[in-house]
Amino acid sequence: MGEDEDERSAEQEGEVREIRGALFDDTIAVLSPAEPICLRETATVHEAVQTMLARRQAGVLITDGEGRLAGIFTERDVLTRVVGRGLDARQTTLAAVMTPNPDALSVQDRVAYAVHSMSVEGYRTVPLVDAERRPIGVVTVGDVIRWLANLFPEAVLNLPPADTLKHPHEIDAG
Protein backbone atom coordinates (compact mmCIF):
# COMPACT_ATOMS: atom_id res chain seq x y z
CA MET A 1 0.00 0.00 0.00
CA GLY A 2 1.37 3.39 -1.05
CA GLU A 3 1.63 6.59 0.94
CA ASP A 4 -1.39 8.13 -0.86
CA GLU A 5 -3.48 5.06 -0.08
CA ASP A 6 -2.45 5.23 3.59
CA GLU A 7 -3.49 8.90 3.75
CA ARG A 8 -6.87 8.16 2.11
CA SER A 9 -7.48 5.26 4.47
CA ALA A 10 -6.64 7.38 7.53
CA GLU A 11 -8.87 10.19 6.23
CA GLN A 12 -11.78 7.77 5.69
CA GLU A 13 -11.35 6.32 9.19
CA GLY A 14 -11.43 9.85 10.61
CA GLU A 15 -14.64 10.61 8.68
CA VAL A 16 -16.25 7.41 9.96
CA ARG A 17 -15.33 8.36 13.55
CA GLU A 18 -16.73 11.86 13.00
CA ILE A 19 -20.02 10.53 11.60
CA ARG A 20 -20.32 8.01 14.43
CA GLY A 21 -19.66 10.72 17.02
CA ALA A 22 -22.19 13.08 15.46
CA LEU A 23 -24.82 10.32 15.26
CA PHE A 24 -24.56 9.59 18.95
CA ASP A 25 -23.80 13.10 20.22
CA ASP A 26 -26.09 15.30 18.14
CA THR A 27 -29.71 15.55 19.18
CA ILE A 28 -32.61 15.82 16.78
CA ALA A 29 -32.77 19.54 17.62
CA VAL A 30 -29.73 20.13 15.33
CA LEU A 31 -31.81 18.93 12.37
CA SER A 32 -33.98 22.07 12.62
CA PRO A 33 -37.23 20.11 12.50
CA ALA A 34 -40.19 21.66 10.73
CA GLU A 35 -43.21 22.85 12.66
CA PRO A 36 -45.88 20.19 12.25
CA ILE A 37 -49.18 20.48 10.46
CA CYS A 38 -51.78 19.33 12.99
CA LEU A 39 -55.34 18.43 12.04
CA ARG A 40 -58.20 16.64 13.77
CA GLU A 41 -59.23 13.17 12.63
CA THR A 42 -62.49 14.64 11.28
CA ALA A 43 -60.59 16.62 8.61
CA THR A 44 -60.81 15.21 5.10
CA VAL A 45 -57.97 13.81 3.05
CA HIS A 46 -58.54 16.68 0.60
CA GLU A 47 -58.02 19.25 3.36
CA ALA A 48 -54.89 17.44 4.53
CA VAL A 49 -53.40 17.24 1.03
CA GLN A 50 -54.13 20.92 0.32
CA THR A 51 -52.43 21.90 3.59
CA MET A 52 -49.46 19.59 2.88
CA LEU A 53 -49.03 21.19 -0.57
CA ALA A 54 -49.32 24.74 0.79
CA ARG A 55 -46.76 24.09 3.54
CA ARG A 56 -44.56 21.82 1.38
CA GLN A 57 -44.63 19.00 3.93
CA ALA A 58 -44.94 15.27 3.39
CA GLY A 59 -47.50 14.61 6.09
CA VAL A 60 -49.85 15.83 8.78
CA LEU A 61 -50.13 14.87 12.42
CA ILE A 62 -53.56 14.07 13.76
CA THR A 63 -54.32 15.31 17.26
CA ASP A 64 -57.03 14.42 19.74
CA GLY A 65 -59.24 16.84 21.67
CA GLU A 66 -56.41 17.63 24.10
CA GLY A 67 -53.86 18.31 21.35
CA ARG A 68 -52.01 14.99 21.82
CA LEU A 69 -50.67 12.96 18.93
CA ALA A 70 -53.29 10.45 17.81
CA GLY A 71 -52.11 9.60 14.30
CA ILE A 72 -50.09 10.47 11.22
CA PHE A 73 -51.07 10.74 7.57
CA THR A 74 -48.36 11.00 4.92
CA GLU A 75 -48.00 11.26 1.16
CA ARG A 76 -47.41 7.50 1.10
CA ASP A 77 -50.84 7.05 2.71
CA VAL A 78 -52.39 9.20 -0.03
CA LEU A 79 -51.12 6.69 -2.59
CA THR A 80 -51.71 3.43 -0.76
CA ARG A 81 -54.75 4.09 1.42
CA VAL A 82 -56.69 6.63 -0.63
CA VAL A 83 -55.89 6.58 -4.36
CA GLY A 84 -54.89 2.90 -4.31
CA ARG A 85 -58.27 1.99 -2.81
CA GLY A 86 -60.27 4.35 -5.02
CA LEU A 87 -61.52 6.49 -2.11
CA ASP A 88 -62.90 10.00 -2.58
CA ALA A 89 -60.47 12.44 -0.96
CA ARG A 90 -63.23 15.00 -0.36
CA GLN A 91 -65.38 12.49 1.53
CA THR A 92 -62.74 10.41 3.34
CA THR A 93 -61.77 11.53 6.84
CA LEU A 94 -58.26 11.19 8.19
CA ALA A 95 -59.60 8.82 10.87
CA ALA A 96 -60.29 6.25 8.13
CA VAL A 97 -56.81 6.31 6.58
CA MET A 98 -54.31 7.54 9.20
CA THR A 99 -51.77 5.43 11.05
CA PRO A 100 -53.01 5.53 14.65
CA ASN A 101 -50.67 6.00 17.62
CA PRO A 102 -47.47 6.42 15.61
CA ASP A 103 -44.00 6.11 17.09
CA ALA A 104 -42.65 9.52 18.06
CA LEU A 105 -39.40 11.01 19.28
CA SER A 106 -38.41 14.14 21.19
CA VAL A 107 -35.97 16.84 20.15
CA GLN A 108 -33.66 15.64 22.95
CA ASP A 109 -33.33 12.17 21.37
CA ARG A 110 -30.16 11.44 19.42
CA VAL A 111 -30.05 11.62 15.63
CA ALA A 112 -29.21 7.90 15.77
CA TYR A 113 -32.76 7.21 17.02
CA ALA A 114 -34.26 9.02 14.03
CA VAL A 115 -31.94 7.13 11.66
CA HIS A 116 -32.93 3.86 13.34
CA SER A 117 -36.65 4.61 12.95
CA MET A 118 -36.18 5.50 9.32
CA SER A 119 -33.94 2.57 8.51
CA VAL A 120 -35.45 -0.28 10.52
CA GLU A 121 -39.11 0.79 10.55
CA GLY A 122 -39.15 2.40 7.10
CA TYR A 123 -40.44 5.78 8.28
CA ARG A 124 -39.75 8.84 6.15
CA THR A 125 -41.47 11.26 8.52
CA VAL A 126 -41.17 10.96 12.30
CA PRO A 127 -43.33 13.04 14.66
CA LEU A 128 -41.63 14.92 17.49
CA VAL A 129 -43.58 15.36 20.70
CA ASP A 130 -43.19 16.98 24.11
CA ALA A 131 -43.51 15.19 27.46
CA GLU A 132 -47.34 15.24 27.19
CA ARG A 133 -47.17 13.77 23.65
CA ARG A 134 -48.21 17.05 22.05
CA PRO A 135 -46.68 17.52 18.57
CA ILE A 136 -43.85 20.04 18.41
CA GLY A 137 -42.23 19.11 15.09
CA VAL A 138 -41.49 16.55 12.43
CA VAL A 139 -38.18 15.18 11.23
CA THR A 140 -37.83 13.75 7.73
CA VAL A 141 -35.35 11.70 5.78
CA GLY A 142 -34.44 14.92 3.95
CA ASP A 143 -33.52 16.56 7.27
CA VAL A 144 -31.15 13.69 8.09
CA ILE A 145 -29.58 13.76 4.60
CA ARG A 146 -28.97 17.54 4.84
CA TRP A 147 -27.41 17.08 8.30
CA LEU A 148 -25.16 14.33 6.99
CA ALA A 149 -24.15 16.35 3.93
CA ASN A 150 -23.29 19.30 6.20
CA LEU A 151 -20.82 17.14 8.12
CA PHE A 152 -18.67 16.89 4.98
CA PRO A 153 -19.75 19.64 2.60
CA GLU A 154 -16.60 19.64 0.51
CA ALA A 155 -16.67 15.86 0.04
CA VAL A 156 -20.36 15.97 -0.96
CA LEU A 157 -19.85 18.89 -3.35
CA ASN A 158 -17.01 17.08 -5.11
CA LEU A 159 -18.60 13.73 -5.79
CA PRO A 160 -18.32 12.62 -9.44
CA PRO A 161 -19.09 13.83 -12.09
CA ALA A 162 -17.68 17.14 -10.78
CA ASP A 163 -15.13 18.55 -13.20
CA THR A 164 -13.65 21.21 -10.93
CA LEU A 165 -12.94 21.30 -7.21
CA LYS A 166 -15.58 23.22 -5.27
CA HIS A 167 -15.40 24.72 -1.80
CA PRO A 168 -18.47 25.41 0.39
CA HIS A 169 -17.44 28.99 1.19
CA GLU A 170 -17.29 29.84 -2.53
CA ILE A 171 -20.81 28.56 -3.15
CA ASP A 172 -22.34 30.25 -0.10
CA ALA A 173 -20.83 33.59 -1.17
CA GLY A 174 -22.16 33.27 -4.75
PDB file of C-alpha atoms in Angstrom:
ATOM      1  CA  MET A   1       0.000   0.000   0.000  1.00  0.00           C
ATOM      2  CA  GLY A   2       1.371   3.392  -1.045  1.00  0.00           C
ATOM      3  CA  GLU A   3       1.631   6.589   0.944  1.00  0.00           C
ATOM      4  CA  ASP A   4      -1.386   8.130  -0.865  1.00  0.00           C
ATOM      5  CA  GLU A   5      -3.481   5.061  -0.077  1.00  0.00           C
ATOM      6  CA  ASP A   6      -2.447   5.228   3.588  1.00  0.00           C
ATOM      7  CA  GLU A   7      -3.494   8.896   3.748  1.00  0.00           C
ATOM      8  CA  ARG A   8      -6.868   8.163   2.107  1.00  0.00           C
ATOM      9  CA  SER A   9      -7.477   5.257   4.474  1.00  0.00           C
ATOM     10  CA  ALA A  10      -6.640   7.378   7.531  1.00  0.00           C
ATOM     11  CA  GLU A  11      -8.871  10.185   6.230  1.00  0.00           C
ATOM     12  CA  GLN A  12     -11.778   7.769   5.687  1.00  0.00           C
ATOM     13  CA  GLU A  13     -11.345   6.321   9.189  1.00  0.00           C
ATOM     14  CA  GLY A  14     -11.428   9.853  10.611  1.00  0.00           C
ATOM     15  CA  GLU A  15     -14.635  10.612   8.681  1.00  0.00           C
ATOM     16  CA  VAL A  16     -16.249   7.413   9.958  1.00  0.00           C
ATOM     17  CA  ARG A  17     -15.327   8.360  13.547  1.00  0.00           C
ATOM     18  CA  GLU A  18     -16.727  11.863  13.001  1.00  0.00           C
ATOM     19  CA  ILE A  19     -20.022  10.528  11.596  1.00  0.00           C
ATOM     20  CA  ARG A  20     -20.323   8.014  14.429  1.00  0.00           C
ATOM     21  CA  GLY A  21     -19.659  10.719  17.016  1.00  0.00           C
ATOM     22  CA  ALA A  22     -22.190  13.075  15.461  1.00  0.00           C
ATOM     23  CA  LEU A  23     -24.824  10.318  15.257  1.00  0.00           C
ATOM     24  CA  PHE A  24     -24.556   9.586  18.951  1.00  0.00           C
ATOM     25  CA  ASP A  25     -23.803  13.100  20.223  1.00  0.00           C
ATOM     26  CA  ASP A  26     -26.092  15.299  18.136  1.00  0.00           C
ATOM     27  CA  THR A  27     -29.714  15.551  19.177  1.00  0.00           C
ATOM     28  CA  ILE A  28     -32.611  15.823  16.776  1.00  0.00           C
ATOM     29  CA  ALA A  29     -32.768  19.539  17.622  1.00  0.00           C
ATOM     30  CA  VAL A  30     -29.733  20.130  15.331  1.00  0.00           C
ATOM     31  CA  LEU A  31     -31.808  18.929  12.369  1.00  0.00           C
ATOM     32  CA  SER A  32     -33.978  22.074  12.618  1.00  0.00           C
ATOM     33  CA  PRO A  33     -37.225  20.111  12.496  1.00  0.00           C
ATOM     34  CA  ALA A  34     -40.194  21.663  10.730  1.00  0.00           C
ATOM     35  CA  GLU A  35     -43.211  22.850  12.658  1.00  0.00           C
ATOM     36  CA  PRO A  36     -45.883  20.194  12.247  1.00  0.00           C
ATOM     37  CA  ILE A  37     -49.181  20.482  10.464  1.00  0.00           C
ATOM     38  CA  CYS A  38     -51.783  19.330  12.993  1.00  0.00           C
ATOM     39  CA  LEU A  39     -55.339  18.433  12.044  1.00  0.00           C
ATOM     40  CA  ARG A  40     -58.196  16.637  13.767  1.00  0.00           C
ATOM     41  CA  GLU A  41     -59.234  13.170  12.626  1.00  0.00           C
ATOM     42  CA  THR A  42     -62.486  14.638  11.275  1.00  0.00           C
ATOM     43  CA  ALA A  43     -60.592  16.621   8.610  1.00  0.00           C
ATOM     44  CA  THR A  44     -60.813  15.212   5.103  1.00  0.00           C
ATOM     45  CA  VAL A  45     -57.974  13.813   3.046  1.00  0.00           C
ATOM     46  CA  HIS A  46     -58.541  16.675   0.595  1.00  0.00           C
ATOM     47  CA  GLU A  47     -58.019  19.250   3.364  1.00  0.00           C
ATOM     48  CA  ALA A  48     -54.890  17.436   4.525  1.00  0.00           C
ATOM     49  CA  VAL A  49     -53.396  17.245   1.033  1.00  0.00           C
ATOM     50  CA  GLN A  50     -54.133  20.916   0.321  1.00  0.00           C
ATOM     51  CA  THR A  51     -52.434  21.900   3.588  1.00  0.00           C
ATOM     52  CA  MET A  52     -49.464  19.595   2.880  1.00  0.00           C
ATOM     53  CA  LEU A  53     -49.033  21.194  -0.566  1.00  0.00           C
ATOM     54  CA  ALA A  54     -49.318  24.741   0.795  1.00  0.00           C
ATOM     55  CA  ARG A  55     -46.761  24.094   3.539  1.00  0.00           C
ATOM     56  CA  ARG A  56     -44.558  21.816   1.379  1.00  0.00           C
ATOM     57  CA  GLN A  57     -44.626  19.004   3.930  1.00  0.00           C
ATOM     58  CA  ALA A  58     -44.936  15.269   3.390  1.00  0.00           C
ATOM     59  CA  GLY A  59     -47.497  14.612   6.089  1.00  0.00           C
ATOM     60  CA  VAL A  60     -49.852  15.828   8.783  1.00  0.00           C
ATOM     61  CA  LEU A  61     -50.126  14.867  12.419  1.00  0.00           C
ATOM     62  CA  ILE A  62     -53.564  14.072  13.756  1.00  0.00           C
ATOM     63  CA  THR A  63     -54.318  15.311  17.261  1.00  0.00           C
ATOM     64  CA  ASP A  64     -57.031  14.420  19.741  1.00  0.00           C
ATOM     65  CA  GLY A  65     -59.240  16.844  21.675  1.00  0.00           C
ATOM     66  CA  GLU A  66     -56.407  17.626  24.101  1.00  0.00           C
ATOM     67  CA  GLY A  67     -53.855  18.305  21.354  1.00  0.00           C
ATOM     68  CA  ARG A  68     -52.013  14.993  21.824  1.00  0.00           C
ATOM     69  CA  LEU A  69     -50.665  12.964  18.931  1.00  0.00           C
ATOM     70  CA  ALA A  70     -53.293  10.446  17.811  1.00  0.00           C
ATOM     71  CA  GLY A  71     -52.108   9.602  14.296  1.00  0.00           C
ATOM     72  CA  ILE A  72     -50.091  10.467  11.217  1.00  0.00           C
ATOM     73  CA  PHE A  73     -51.072  10.737   7.567  1.00  0.00           C
ATOM     74  CA  THR A  74     -48.358  11.002   4.918  1.00  0.00           C
ATOM     75  CA  GLU A  75     -47.999  11.264   1.164  1.00  0.00           C
ATOM     76  CA  ARG A  76     -47.406   7.499   1.097  1.00  0.00           C
ATOM     77  CA  ASP A  77     -50.840   7.053   2.711  1.00  0.00           C
ATOM     78  CA  VAL A  78     -52.393   9.195  -0.029  1.00  0.00           C
ATOM     79  CA  LEU A  79     -51.119   6.693  -2.590  1.00  0.00           C
ATOM     80  CA  THR A  80     -51.706   3.427  -0.755  1.00  0.00           C
ATOM     81  CA  ARG A  81     -54.751   4.089   1.420  1.00  0.00           C
ATOM     82  CA  VAL A  82     -56.693   6.628  -0.631  1.00  0.00           C
ATOM     83  CA  VAL A  83     -55.893   6.583  -4.356  1.00  0.00           C
ATOM     84  CA  GLY A  84     -54.894   2.905  -4.305  1.00  0.00           C
ATOM     85  CA  ARG A  85     -58.274   1.992  -2.805  1.00  0.00           C
ATOM     86  CA  GLY A  86     -60.273   4.350  -5.017  1.00  0.00           C
ATOM     87  CA  LEU A  87     -61.518   6.489  -2.110  1.00  0.00           C
ATOM     88  CA  ASP A  88     -62.899   9.999  -2.580  1.00  0.00           C
ATOM     89  CA  ALA A  89     -60.467  12.442  -0.957  1.00  0.00           C
ATOM     90  CA  ARG A  90     -63.235  14.997  -0.362  1.00  0.00           C
ATOM     91  CA  GLN A  91     -65.376  12.487   1.531  1.00  0.00           C
ATOM     92  CA  THR A  92     -62.737  10.406   3.340  1.00  0.00           C
ATOM     93  CA  THR A  93     -61.767  11.533   6.840  1.00  0.00           C
ATOM     94  CA  LEU A  94     -58.262  11.187   8.189  1.00  0.00           C
ATOM     95  CA  ALA A  95     -59.599   8.824  10.871  1.00  0.00           C
ATOM     96  CA  ALA A  96     -60.288   6.252   8.135  1.00  0.00           C
ATOM     97  CA  VAL A  97     -56.808   6.310   6.576  1.00  0.00           C
ATOM     98  CA  MET A  98     -54.311   7.538   9.202  1.00  0.00           C
ATOM     99  CA  THR A  99     -51.772   5.432  11.053  1.00  0.00           C
ATOM    100  CA  PRO A 100     -53.014   5.530  14.652  1.00  0.00           C
ATOM    101  CA  ASN A 101     -50.672   5.995  17.624  1.00  0.00           C
ATOM    102  CA  PRO A 102     -47.465   6.419  15.606  1.00  0.00           C
ATOM    103  CA  ASP A 103     -44.005   6.113  17.092  1.00  0.00           C
ATOM    104  CA  ALA A 104     -42.653   9.520  18.062  1.00  0.00           C
ATOM    105  CA  LEU A 105     -39.396  11.007  19.282  1.00  0.00           C
ATOM    106  CA  SER A 106     -38.411  14.136  21.192  1.00  0.00           C
ATOM    107  CA  VAL A 107     -35.966  16.841  20.151  1.00  0.00           C
ATOM    108  CA  GLN A 108     -33.662  15.643  22.952  1.00  0.00           C
ATOM    109  CA  ASP A 109     -33.330  12.174  21.372  1.00  0.00           C
ATOM    110  CA  ARG A 110     -30.159  11.445  19.421  1.00  0.00           C
ATOM    111  CA  VAL A 111     -30.051  11.619  15.628  1.00  0.00           C
ATOM    112  CA  ALA A 112     -29.209   7.897  15.773  1.00  0.00           C
ATOM    113  CA  TYR A 113     -32.761   7.213  17.020  1.00  0.00           C
ATOM    114  CA  ALA A 114     -34.259   9.016  14.031  1.00  0.00           C
ATOM    115  CA  VAL A 115     -31.943   7.129  11.660  1.00  0.00           C
ATOM    116  CA  HIS A 116     -32.930   3.856  13.343  1.00  0.00           C
ATOM    117  CA  SER A 117     -36.652   4.614  12.954  1.00  0.00           C
ATOM    118  CA  MET A 118     -36.183   5.500   9.321  1.00  0.00           C
ATOM    119  CA  SER A 119     -33.938   2.570   8.506  1.00  0.00           C
ATOM    120  CA  VAL A 120     -35.454  -0.283  10.515  1.00  0.00           C
ATOM    121  CA  GLU A 121     -39.108   0.788  10.552  1.00  0.00           C
ATOM    122  CA  GLY A 122     -39.146   2.399   7.095  1.00  0.00           C
ATOM    123  CA  TYR A 123     -40.440   5.782   8.281  1.00  0.00           C
ATOM    124  CA  ARG A 124     -39.755   8.835   6.147  1.00  0.00           C
ATOM    125  CA  THR A 125     -41.472  11.261   8.523  1.00  0.00           C
ATOM    126  CA  VAL A 126     -41.175  10.956  12.296  1.00  0.00           C
ATOM    127  CA  PRO A 127     -43.326  13.039  14.664  1.00  0.00           C
ATOM    128  CA  LEU A 128     -41.635  14.916  17.489  1.00  0.00           C
ATOM    129  CA  VAL A 129     -43.577  15.363  20.701  1.00  0.00           C
ATOM    130  CA  ASP A 130     -43.185  16.976  24.105  1.00  0.00           C
ATOM    131  CA  ALA A 131     -43.510  15.189  27.456  1.00  0.00           C
ATOM    132  CA  GLU A 132     -47.344  15.241  27.185  1.00  0.00           C
ATOM    133  CA  ARG A 133     -47.167  13.768  23.646  1.00  0.00           C
ATOM    134  CA  ARG A 134     -48.206  17.048  22.051  1.00  0.00           C
ATOM    135  CA  PRO A 135     -46.683  17.515  18.571  1.00  0.00           C
ATOM    136  CA  ILE A 136     -43.852  20.037  18.406  1.00  0.00           C
ATOM    137  CA  GLY A 137     -42.232  19.114  15.092  1.00  0.00           C
ATOM    138  CA  VAL A 138     -41.486  16.550  12.426  1.00  0.00           C
ATOM    139  CA  VAL A 139     -38.182  15.180  11.228  1.00  0.00           C
ATOM    140  CA  THR A 140     -37.834  13.751   7.725  1.00  0.00           C
ATOM    141  CA  VAL A 141     -35.348  11.696   5.775  1.00  0.00           C
ATOM    142  CA  GLY A 142     -34.437  14.916   3.952  1.00  0.00           C
ATOM    143  CA  ASP A 143     -33.517  16.556   7.270  1.00  0.00           C
ATOM    144  CA  VAL A 144     -31.154  13.687   8.090  1.00  0.00           C
ATOM    145  CA  ILE A 145     -29.577  13.759   4.603  1.00  0.00           C
ATOM    146  CA  ARG A 146     -28.967  17.539   4.841  1.00  0.00           C
ATOM    147  CA  TRP A 147     -27.412  17.075   8.304  1.00  0.00           C
ATOM    148  CA  LEU A 148     -25.161  14.330   6.989  1.00  0.00           C
ATOM    149  CA  ALA A 149     -24.148  16.354   3.929  1.00  0.00           C
ATOM    150  CA  ASN A 150     -23.289  19.303   6.196  1.00  0.00           C
ATOM    151  CA  LEU A 151     -20.817  17.139   8.123  1.00  0.00           C
ATOM    152  CA  PHE A 152     -18.670  16.888   4.984  1.00  0.00           C
ATOM    153  CA  PRO A 153     -19.751  19.644   2.598  1.00  0.00           C
ATOM    154  CA  GLU A 154     -16.598  19.642   0.507  1.00  0.00           C
ATOM    155  CA  ALA A 155     -16.672  15.856   0.038  1.00  0.00           C
ATOM    156  CA  VAL A 156     -20.361  15.970  -0.964  1.00  0.00           C
ATOM    157  CA  LEU A 157     -19.846  18.890  -3.351  1.00  0.00           C
ATOM    158  CA  ASN A 158     -17.015  17.079  -5.113  1.00  0.00           C
ATOM    159  CA  LEU A 159     -18.603  13.730  -5.792  1.00  0.00           C
ATOM    160  CA  PRO A 160     -18.319  12.618  -9.441  1.00  0.00           C
ATOM    161  CA  PRO A 161     -19.087  13.828 -12.092  1.00  0.00           C
ATOM    162  CA  ALA A 162     -17.677  17.136 -10.783  1.00  0.00           C
ATOM    163  CA  ASP A 163     -15.135  18.553 -13.203  1.00  0.00           C
ATOM    164  CA  THR A 164     -13.655  21.215 -10.928  1.00  0.00           C
ATOM    165  CA  LEU A 165     -12.935  21.298  -7.210  1.00  0.00           C
ATOM    166  CA  LYS A 166     -15.585  23.218  -5.272  1.00  0.00           C
ATOM    167  CA  HIS A 167     -15.404  24.719  -1.798  1.00  0.00           C
ATOM    168  CA  PRO A 168     -18.474  25.412   0.386  1.00  0.00           C
ATOM    169  CA  HIS A 169     -17.439  28.993   1.193  1.00  0.00           C
ATOM    170  CA  GLU A 170     -17.285  29.841  -2.535  1.00  0.00           C
ATOM    171  CA  ILE A 171     -20.805  28.557  -3.152  1.00  0.00           C
ATOM    172  CA  ASP A 172     -22.344  30.253  -0.104  1.00  0.00           C
ATOM    173  CA  ALA A 173     -20.828  33.590  -1.170  1.00  0.00           C
ATOM    174  CA  GLY A 174     -22.159  33.269  -4.753  1.00  0.00           C
TER     175      GLY A 174
END
